[in-house]
CSV table of C-alpha atoms in Angstrom, one decimal:
chain,number,residue,atom,x,y,z
A,235,UNK,CA,-29.6,-12.6,59.0
A,236,UNK,CA,-29.3,-15.9,57.1
A,237,UNK,CA,-32.8,-17.0,58.1
A,238,UNK,CA,-34.1,-14.1,55.8
A,239,UNK,CA,-31.7,-14.9,53.0
A,240,UNK,CA,-32.5,-17.1,50.0
A,241,UNK,CA,-30.4,-20.0,51.4
A,242,UNK,CA,-32.1,-19.9,54.8
A,243,UNK,CA,-30.4,-20.7,58.2
A,244,UNK,CA,-26.9,-22.1,58.0
A,245,UNK,CA,-28.0,-25.1,60.1
A,246,UNK,CA,-30.4,-26.1,57.3
A,247,UNK,CA,-27.7,-25.9,54.6
A,248,UNK,CA,-27.0,-29.3,52.9
A,249,UNK,CA,-23.7,-30.9,53.8
A,250,UNK,CA,-22.4,-30.3,50.2
A,251,UNK,CA,-22.9,-26.6,50.5
A,252,UNK,CA,-21.3,-26.4,54.0
A,253,UNK,CA,-18.3,-28.4,52.7
A,254,UNK,CA,-17.9,-26.1,49.7
A,255,UNK,CA,-18.1,-23.0,51.9
A,256,UNK,CA,-15.6,-24.4,54.3
A,257,UNK,CA,-13.2,-25.0,51.4
A,258,UNK,CA,-13.9,-21.5,50.1
A,259,UNK,CA,-13.1,-19.8,53.4
A,260,UNK,CA,-9.9,-21.8,53.8
A,261,UNK,CA,-8.5,-20.6,50.4
A,262,UNK,CA,-6.4,-17.5,50.3
A,263,UNK,CA,-7.1,-16.9,46.6
A,264,UNK,CA,-10.4,-15.2,45.6
A,265,UNK,CA,-13.1,-17.9,45.4
A,266,UNK,CA,-16.8,-17.8,44.8
A,267,UNK,CA,-19.5,-20.5,45.5
A,268,UNK,CA,-22.7,-19.8,43.5
A,269,UNK,CA,-25.4,-22.2,44.9
A,270,UNK,CA,-28.5,-23.4,43.3
A,271,UNK,CA,-30.4,-22.3,40.2
A,272,UNK,CA,-30.4,-18.6,41.5
A,273,UNK,CA,-26.6,-18.8,41.8
A,274,UNK,CA,-26.6,-17.4,45.3
A,275,UNK,CA,-23.2,-15.9,46.1
A,276,UNK,CA,-21.0,-17.1,48.9
A,277,UNK,CA,-17.3,-16.0,48.9
A,278,UNK,CA,-14.2,-15.5,51.0
A,279,UNK,CA,-12.5,-12.3,52.1
A,280,UNK,CA,-10.1,-12.2,49.1
A,281,UNK,CA,-13.2,-12.3,46.7
A,282,UNK,CA,-14.9,-9.6,48.8
A,283,UNK,CA,-12.0,-7.2,47.9
A,284,UNK,CA,-12.8,-7.7,44.3
A,285,UNK,CA,-16.5,-6.9,45.0
A,286,UNK,CA,-15.7,-3.4,46.1
A,287,UNK,CA,-18.8,-1.4,47.1
A,288,UNK,CA,-21.0,-4.5,46.3
A,289,UNK,CA,-19.8,-6.1,49.5
A,290,UNK,CA,-21.3,-6.9,52.0
A,291,UNK,CA,-24.7,-6.4,50.4
A,292,UNK,CA,-23.9,-9.1,47.7
A,293,UNK,CA,-23.2,-11.9,50.3
A,294,UNK,CA,-26.0,-14.4,50.1
A,295,UNK,CA,-27.7,-12.7,47.2
A,296,UNK,CA,-28.3,-14.1,43.7
A,297,UNK,CA,-25.6,-13.3,41.2
A,298,UNK,CA,-28.0,-11.7,38.7
A,299,UNK,CA,-29.1,-9.3,41.5
A,300,UNK,CA,-25.5,-8.4,42.5
A,301,UNK,CA,-24.1,-8.2,38.9
A,302,UNK,CA,-27.1,-7.5,36.6
A,303,UNK,CA,-24.8,-6.1,33.9
A,304,UNK,CA,-23.2,-9.5,33.5
A,305,UNK,CA,-26.2,-11.7,33.3
A,306,UNK,CA,-25.9,-12.2,29.6
A,307,UNK,CA,-22.2,-13.3,30.1
A,308,UNK,CA,-22.4,-15.3,33.3
A,309,UNK,CA,-25.7,-17.1,32.7
A,310,UNK,CA,-24.5,-19.4,29.9
A,311,UNK,CA,-21.3,-20.1,31.9
A,312,UNK,CA,-23.3,-21.1,35.0
A,313,UNK,CA,-25.4,-23.4,32.8
A,314,UNK,CA,-22.4,-25.1,31.4
A,315,UNK,CA,-21.0,-25.9,34.9
A,316,UNK,CA,-24.3,-27.1,36.3
A,317,UNK,CA,-24.5,-29.4,33.3
A,318,UNK,CA,-21.3,-31.0,34.7
A,319,UNK,CA,-18.6,-29.2,32.7
A,320,UNK,CA,-15.4,-27.8,34.2
A,321,UNK,CA,-13.3,-25.3,32.2
A,322,UNK,CA,-10.9,-22.3,32.6
A,323,UNK,CA,-11.0,-18.8,31.1
A,324,UNK,CA,-7.9,-16.6,30.7
A,325,UNK,CA,-7.7,-12.9,30.8
A,326,UNK,CA,-11.4,-12.3,30.6
A,327,UNK,CA,-12.4,-8.6,30.8
A,328,UNK,CA,-15.1,-7.5,33.3
A,329,UNK,CA,-15.7,-3.7,33.5
A,330,UNK,CA,-16.3,-3.3,37.2
A,331,UNK,CA,-17.6,-0.3,39.3
A,332,UNK,CA,-15.7,-1.2,42.4
A,333,UNK,CA,-16.2,2.1,44.2
A,334,UNK,CA,-20.0,2.5,43.6
A,335,UNK,CA,-19.4,5.9,42.0
A,336,UNK,CA,-21.0,4.7,38.8
A,337,UNK,CA,-17.8,4.6,36.8
A,338,UNK,CA,-16.8,1.2,35.5
A,339,UNK,CA,-13.1,0.3,35.0
A,340,UNK,CA,-11.8,-2.5,32.9
A,341,UNK,CA,-10.5,-5.4,34.9
A,342,UNK,CA,-9.1,-8.8,33.6
A,343,UNK,CA,-9.4,-12.1,35.3
A,344,UNK,CA,-8.4,-15.8,34.9
A,345,UNK,CA,-11.3,-17.9,36.0
A,346,UNK,CA,-11.5,-21.6,36.8
A,347,UNK,CA,-15.0,-23.0,36.8
A,348,UNK,CA,-16.0,-26.3,38.3
A,349,UNK,CA,-19.3,-27.9,39.5
A,350,UNK,CA,-20.0,-28.5,43.2
A,351,UNK,CA,-21.7,-31.9,43.5
A,352,UNK,CA,-24.8,-31.9,45.8
A,353,UNK,CA,-25.9,-34.6,48.2
A,354,UNK,CA,-27.8,-36.4,45.4
A,355,UNK,CA,-24.6,-36.7,43.3
A,356,UNK,CA,-25.7,-34.1,40.8
A,357,UNK,CA,-24.2,-30.6,40.3
A,358,UNK,CA,-25.9,-28.2,42.7
A,359,UNK,CA,-23.6,-25.3,42.6
A,360,UNK,CA,-20.7,-23.6,40.9
A,361,UNK,CA,-17.2,-23.0,42.3
A,362,UNK,CA,-15.2,-20.2,40.6
A,363,UNK,CA,-11.5,-19.7,41.5
A,364,UNK,CA,-10.4,-16.2,40.5
A,365,UNK,CA,-7.1,-14.6,39.8
A,366,UNK,CA,-7.0,-11.0,38.7
A,367,UNK,CA,-4.6,-10.4,35.8
A,368,UNK,CA,-5.3,-6.7,35.2
A,369,UNK,CA,-1.7,-5.6,35.8
A,370,UNK,CA,-0.4,-8.4,33.6
A,371,UNK,CA,-2.8,-7.6,30.8
A,372,UNK,CA,-2.1,-3.9,30.9
A,373,UNK,CA,1.6,-4.6,31.1
A,374,UNK,CA,1.5,-6.7,28.0
A,375,UNK,CA,-0.6,-4.1,26.2
A,376,UNK,CA,1.9,-1.4,27.2
A,377,UNK,CA,4.8,-3.5,26.0
A,378,UNK,CA,2.9,-4.3,22.7
A,379,UNK,CA,2.2,-0.6,22.3
A,380,UNK,CA,5.9,0.2,22.9
A,381,UNK,CA,6.9,-2.4,20.4
A,382,UNK,CA,4.5,-1.1,17.8
A,383,UNK,CA,5.8,2.5,18.4
A,384,UNK,CA,9.4,1.2,18.0
A,385,UNK,CA,8.5,-0.6,14.9
A,386,UNK,CA,6.7,2.4,13.5
A,387,UNK,CA,9.8,4.5,14.4
A,388,UNK,CA,12.1,1.9,12.7
A,389,UNK,CA,9.8,1.9,9.6
A,390,UNK,CA,9.8,5.7,9.5
A,391,UNK,CA,13.6,5.6,9.7
A,392,UNK,CA,13.8,3.0,6.9
A,393,UNK,CA,11.4,5.1,4.8
A,394,UNK,CA,13.5,8.2,5.4
A,395,UNK,CA,16.8,6.4,4.5
A,396,UNK,CA,15.2,5.0,1.3
A,397,UNK,CA,13.9,8.4,0.3
A,398,UNK,CA,17.3,9.9,0.9
A,399,UNK,CA,18.9,7.1,-1.2
A,400,UNK,CA,16.3,7.8,-4.0
A,401,UNK,CA,16.9,11.6,-3.7
A,402,UNK,CA,20.6,11.1,-4.1
A,403,UNK,CA,20.1,8.9,-7.1
A,404,UNK,CA,17.7,11.4,-8.7
A,405,UNK,CA,20.1,14.2,-8.1
A,406,UNK,CA,22.4,12.6,-10.6
A,407,UNK,CA,19.6,11.9,-13.1
A,408,UNK,CA,19.6,14.2,-16.1
A,409,UNK,CA,16.8,12.8,-18.4
A,410,UNK,CA,13.4,11.3,-17.8
A,411,UNK,CA,14.7,7.8,-18.5
A,412,UNK,CA,17.5,8.3,-15.9
A,413,UNK,CA,14.8,9.3,-13.4
A,414,UNK,CA,12.6,6.3,-14.2
A,415,UNK,CA,15.6,3.9,-14.0
A,416,UNK,CA,16.7,5.3,-10.6
A,417,UNK,CA,13.2,5.1,-9.2
A,418,UNK,CA,12.8,1.5,-10.1
A,419,UNK,CA,16.3,0.5,-9.0
A,420,UNK,CA,15.7,2.0,-5.5
A,421,UNK,CA,11.9,1.5,-5.3
A,422,UNK,CA,11.6,-2.2,-6.3
A,423,UNK,CA,13.9,-3.6,-3.6
A,424,UNK,CA,12.8,-1.0,-1.0
A,425,UNK,CA,9.2,-2.2,-1.3
A,426,UNK,CA,10.1,-5.9,-1.5
A,427,UNK,CA,8.6,-6.1,-5.0
A,428,UNK,CA,9.8,-8.2,-8.0
A,429,UNK,CA,9.1,-5.8,-10.8
A,430,UNK,CA,7.9,-2.3,-11.7
A,431,UNK,CA,7.3,0.2,-14.4
A,432,UNK,CA,7.2,4.0,-14.9
A,433,UNK,CA,4.5,5.4,-17.2
A,434,UNK,CA,4.1,8.8,-18.7
A,435,UNK,CA,1.8,10.5,-21.2
A,436,UNK,CA,2.5,9.5,-24.8
A,437,UNK,CA,3.3,12.4,-27.1
A,438,UNK,CA,2.0,14.8,-24.4
A,439,UNK,CA,-1.6,13.6,-24.7
A,440,UNK,CA,-3.3,13.1,-21.4
A,441,UNK,CA,-5.3,10.1,-22.7
A,442,UNK,CA,-2.6,7.6,-23.6
A,443,UNK,CA,0.2,6.2,-21.5
A,444,UNK,CA,3.5,4.7,-22.5
A,445,UNK,CA,6.1,2.8,-20.5
A,446,UNK,CA,9.1,5.0,-20.0
A,447,UNK,CA,11.1,2.3,-18.2
A,448,UNK,CA,10.4,-1.1,-16.7
A,449,UNK,CA,12.2,-3.8,-14.7
A,450,UNK,CA,11.3,-7.4,-13.9
A,451,UNK,CA,9.0,-7.9,-16.8
A,452,UNK,CA,11.1,-10.0,-19.2
A,453,UNK,CA,8.1,-11.5,-20.9
A,454,UNK,CA,6.6,-10.9,-24.4
A,455,UNK,CA,3.2,-10.0,-22.8
A,456,UNK,CA,4.6,-6.7,-21.7
A,457,UNK,CA,4.6,-5.5,-25.4
A,458,UNK,CA,0.8,-4.8,-25.3
A,459,UNK,CA,1.4,-2.4,-22.4
A,460,UNK,CA,4.2,-0.4,-24.2
A,461,UNK,CA,1.4,2.1,-25.1
A,462,UNK,CA,-2.1,1.9,-23.8
A,463,UNK,CA,-5.1,4.3,-23.3
A,464,UNK,CA,-6.0,5.8,-19.9
A,465,UNK,CA,-9.5,4.3,-20.3
A,466,UNK,CA,-8.0,0.7,-20.1
A,467,UNK,CA,-8.7,-0.7,-16.5
A,468,UNK,CA,-5.4,-1.2,-14.7
A,469,UNK,CA,-4.0,-0.4,-11.3
A,470,UNK,CA,-2.0,2.6,-12.7
A,471,UNK,CA,-4.9,4.0,-14.7
A,472,UNK,CA,-7.1,3.7,-11.7
A,473,UNK,CA,-4.5,5.4,-9.5
A,474,UNK,CA,-4.3,8.3,-12.0
A,475,UNK,CA,-8.0,8.7,-12.3
A,476,UNK,CA,-8.5,8.6,-8.5
A,477,UNK,CA,-5.3,10.6,-7.8
A,478,UNK,CA,-4.6,8.0,-5.0
A,479,UNK,CA,-2.7,4.7,-4.6
A,480,UNK,CA,-4.4,1.5,-5.8
A,481,UNK,CA,-3.5,-2.0,-4.6
A,482,UNK,CA,-4.4,-5.5,-5.7
A,483,UNK,CA,-3.8,-8.5,-3.4
A,484,UNK,CA,-4.0,-11.6,-5.6
A,485,UNK,CA,-4.0,-13.0,-9.1
A,486,UNK,CA,-7.7,-13.8,-8.7
A,487,UNK,CA,-8.4,-10.1,-7.9
A,488,UNK,CA,-6.3,-9.1,-11.0
A,489,UNK,CA,-8.5,-11.3,-13.2
A,490,UNK,CA,-11.7,-10.0,-11.7
A,491,UNK,CA,-10.8,-6.2,-11.7
A,492,UNK,CA,-8.3,-6.0,-14.6
A,493,UNK,CA,-8.9,-8.7,-17.2
A,494,UNK,CA,-6.5,-7.1,-19.7
A,495,UNK,CA,-3.7,-7.3,-17.1
A,496,UNK,CA,-4.3,-11.0,-16.4
A,497,UNK,CA,-2.1,-12.4,-19.2
A,498,UNK,CA,0.9,-10.4,-17.9
A,499,UNK,CA,0.2,-11.4,-14.3
A,500,UNK,CA,0.0,-15.0,-15.3
A,501,UNK,CA,3.2,-14.9,-17.4
A,502,UNK,CA,5.2,-13.2,-14.6
A,503,UNK,CA,3.6,-14.9,-11.6
A,504,UNK,CA,2.9,-11.5,-10.0
A,505,UNK,CA,-0.3,-11.5,-7.9
A,506,UNK,CA,0.1,-8.3,-5.8
A,507,UNK,CA,0.2,-4.9,-7.5
A,508,UNK,CA,0.5,-1.4,-6.2
A,509,UNK,CA,0.4,1.9,-8.2
A,510,UNK,CA,0.4,5.6,-7.6
A,511,UNK,CA,0.2,8.7,-9.8
A,512,UNK,CA,2.9,11.2,-10.5
A,513,UNK,CA,1.0,14.4,-9.7
A,514,UNK,CA,2.6,17.9,-9.3
A,515,UNK,CA,0.8,20.4,-7.0
A,516,UNK,CA,0.4,23.8,-8.5
A,517,UNK,CA,-1.6,27.0,-8.2
A,518,UNK,CA,-1.4,29.8,-5.6
A,519,UNK,CA,-3.3,27.8,-3.0
A,520,UNK,CA,-1.6,24.5,-3.9
A,521,UNK,CA,-4.8,22.8,-4.9
A,522,UNK,CA,-4.2,22.2,-8.6
A,523,UNK,CA,-2.9,18.8,-9.5
A,524,UNK,CA,-1.1,18.2,-12.7
A,525,UNK,CA,-0.6,14.5,-13.5
A,526,UNK,CA,2.5,13.5,-15.3
A,527,UNK,CA,2.0,9.7,-15.4
A,528,UNK,CA,2.2,6.9,-12.9
A,529,UNK,CA,4.4,4.4,-11.1
A,530,UNK,CA,3.6,0.8,-10.2
A,531,UNK,CA,5.3,-2.2,-8.7
A,532,UNK,CA,4.3,-5.9,-8.7
A,533,UNK,CA,4.9,-8.7,-6.1
A,534,UNK,CA,5.7,-12.3,-6.8
A,535,UNK,CA,2.7,-14.4,-5.8
A,536,UNK,CA,-0.3,-13.2,-3.9
A,537,UNK,CA,0.6,-10.2,-1.7
A,538,UNK,CA,-1.6,-7.7,0.0
A,539,UNK,CA,0.3,-4.3,0.1
A,540,UNK,CA,-0.2,-2.7,3.6
A,541,UNK,CA,-0.4,0.9,4.7
A,542,UNK,CA,3.4,1.2,5.0
A,543,UNK,CA,3.8,0.0,1.4
A,544,UNK,CA,1.4,2.5,0.2
A,545,UNK,CA,3.0,5.3,2.2
A,546,UNK,CA,6.4,4.5,0.9
A,547,UNK,CA,5.2,4.2,-2.7
A,548,UNK,CA,3.4,7.6,-2.5
A,549,UNK,CA,6.6,9.2,-1.0
A,550,UNK,CA,8.7,7.7,-3.8
A,551,UNK,CA,6.2,9.0,-6.4
A,552,UNK,CA,6.2,12.5,-4.9
A,553,UNK,CA,10.0,12.7,-5.0
A,554,UNK,CA,10.1,11.3,-8.5
A,555,UNK,CA,7.4,13.7,-9.7
A,556,UNK,CA,9.6,16.7,-9.0
A,557,UNK,CA,12.6,15.0,-10.7
A,558,UNK,CA,10.5,14.1,-13.7
A,559,UNK,CA,9.3,17.6,-14.0
A,560,UNK,CA,12.8,18.9,-13.9
A,561,UNK,CA,14.1,16.3,-16.4
A,562,UNK,CA,11.1,17.0,-18.8
A,563,UNK,CA,11.9,20.7,-18.7
A,564,UNK,CA,15.6,20.0,-19.3
A,565,UNK,CA,14.8,17.7,-22.3
A,566,UNK,CA,12.4,20.2,-23.7
A,567,UNK,CA,15.0,23.0,-23.4
A,568,UNK,CA,17.7,20.7,-24.9
A,569,UNK,CA,15.4,19.7,-27.8
A,570,UNK,CA,14.6,23.4,-28.5
A,571,UNK,CA,18.3,24.3,-28.4
A,572,UNK,CA,19.1,21.4,-30.8
A,573,UNK,CA,16.3,22.4,-33.2
A,574,UNK,CA,17.5,26.1,-33.1
A,575,UNK,CA,21.1,25.0,-33.8
A,576,UNK,CA,19.9,22.8,-36.7
A,577,UNK,CA,17.9,25.7,-38.1
A,578,UNK,CA,20.9,28.0,-37.8
A,579,UNK,CA,23.1,25.5,-39.5
A,580,UNK,CA,20.6,25.0,-42.3
A,581,UNK,CA,20.4,28.8,-42.8
A,582,UNK,CA,24.2,29.0,-42.9
A,583,UNK,CA,24.4,26.2,-45.4
A,584,UNK,CA,21.7,27.8,-47.6
A,585,UNK,CA,23.7,31.1,-47.6
A,586,UNK,CA,26.7,29.1,-48.7
A,587,UNK,CA,24.8,27.5,-51.6
A,588,UNK,CA,23.3,30.8,-52.7
A,589,UNK,CA,26.8,32.3,-52.6
A,590,UNK,CA,28.2,29.4,-54.6
A,591,UNK,CA,25.4,29.7,-57.2
A,592,UNK,CA,26.1,33.4,-57.4
A,593,UNK,CA,29.7,32.6,-58.4
A,594,UNK,CA,28.7,30.1,-61.1
A,595,UNK,CA,29.6,31.3,-64.6
A,596,UNK,CA,27.6,28.8,-66.7
A,597,UNK,CA,24.9,26.2,-66.4
A,598,UNK,CA,27.3,23.4,-65.8
A,599,UNK,CA,28.8,25.2,-62.8
A,600,UNK,CA,25.3,25.5,-61.4
A,601,UNK,CA,24.8,21.8,-61.8
A,602,UNK,CA,28.0,21.2,-59.9
A,603,UNK,CA,27.0,23.5,-57.1
A,604,UNK,CA,23.7,21.7,-56.7
A,605,UNK,CA,25.3,18.3,-56.6
A,606,UNK,CA,28.1,19.2,-54.2
A,607,UNK,CA,26.8,21.9,-51.9
A,608,UNK,CA,23.3,20.5,-51.6
A,609,UNK,CA,24.7,17.0,-51.1
A,610,UNK,CA,26.7,18.2,-48.1
A,611,UNK,CA,23.9,20.3,-46.8
A,612,UNK,CA,21.4,17.5,-46.8
A,613,UNK,CA,23.9,14.7,-45.9
A,614,UNK,CA,22.6,12.7,-48.8
A,615,UNK,CA,24.1,9.5,-50.1
A,616,UNK,CA,22.7,9.7,-53.6
A,617,UNK,CA,20.9,12.2,-55.7
A,618,UNK,CA,20.6,13.8,-59.2
A,619,UNK,CA,19.9,17.0,-61.0
A,620,UNK,CA,17.4,16.7,-63.8
A,621,UNK,CA,16.0,19.3,-66.3
A,622,UNK,CA,12.5,19.3,-67.7
A,623,UNK,CA,12.9,19.7,-71.5
A,624,UNK,CA,10.2,20.3,-74.0
A,625,UNK,CA,10.0,17.8,-76.8
A,626,UNK,CA,9.8,18.6,-80.5
A,627,UNK,CA,6.5,20.0,-81.8
A,628,UNK,CA,5.3,20.7,-78.2
A,629,UNK,CA,5.4,17.0,-77.4
A,630,UNK,CA,5.2,15.9,-73.8
A,631,UNK,CA,8.1,17.3,-71.8
A,632,UNK,CA,10.7,14.9,-70.6
A,633,UNK,CA,13.3,14.9,-67.8
A,634,UNK,CA,17.0,14.8,-68.7
A,635,UNK,CA,19.4,14.0,-65.9
A,636,UNK,CA,22.5,16.2,-66.2
A,637,UNK,CA,24.3,15.4,-62.9
A,638,UNK,CA,24.1,12.6,-60.4
A,639,UNK,CA,26.0,11.0,-57.6
A,640,UNK,CA,25.8,7.9,-55.5
A,641,UNK,CA,24.4,5.7,-58.2
A,642,UNK,CA,26.3,2.8,-59.9
A,643,UNK,CA,27.4,3.3,-63.4
A,644,UNK,CA,24.8,2.4,-66.0
A,645,UNK,CA,21.8,2.9,-63.7
């Protein structure tokens, strides 16, 4: 009953409105004519299919009444068109309840907005040509999701291959320096970095770090980092204290967070930094963390390490931690064995000296034993045997050299 509708009887409609409606009905693509300041909706059959359960009640009714949930979105758009502007929108999302069941589903549309000029020559209505792109948008999203999944799979495969390469290198490493060198030779190119360093506790004290091995830092400014306290702010010290990876994205961030590192960053041109701790998990429940040191890499220029970079660095650090633990134990065992062998050799040499002294028949023979046997035992290049002799009348005692070796004549 158009007479009871906001627009009134069809016969009373202005010619501009009747012409716009005739055009709308003759178009096979979904089309809407929103007339007047209330944006009264007139549309064709194709648009009615988009309306779902809101048709036919929405025909001839104000847009805000039919779609109250979109007033905040559509209101400014209608105002732009009634001001004389024409424009297009691509892949706009409108959550629609097409069935009337109260469940909105996301739908995407490409919309072409243009004014309908009234009989007085001014915009009196809005024409909206609609093309639903829901399938295309979802298809692109699905393809993008698949591409991301494939890239994640490729990244995981690359990470596994690099870890396998590192594990193979570490399998041949004997000492801690070998482990550190292998870690940097594999880790730096794998992460796309330009330099890196492996740090461990200095002299076994958990408050001072020393560089075990480094690469890509051929500048004198590295010398001040050969040995440094854990309290000194730096990416690796932060990573050790937090027991988590730490990243820096730019030279400006280095200067702000780690002033002591700024000279080295400036000398190398490294802006991005990424560090992780070497931490072994111990205890019956696996909750005790024993930190052995840290591992860091640096990137040329400003570079923001991403989640994949951090994951790979942490994986490298975990594998290297086990190798460092083994190498440290091996070096400690080797050092203890060497010390024991040296002590045994000294004891044997002492027995030889004592036996030789026991065979000496006079004081001169004793001197000769001390010069020859002790010389060999100590591996000395020069030495002397001196006697403390009392002077006449209890004068101050004096030393008299009785045997010597390794000194020029006359000394």
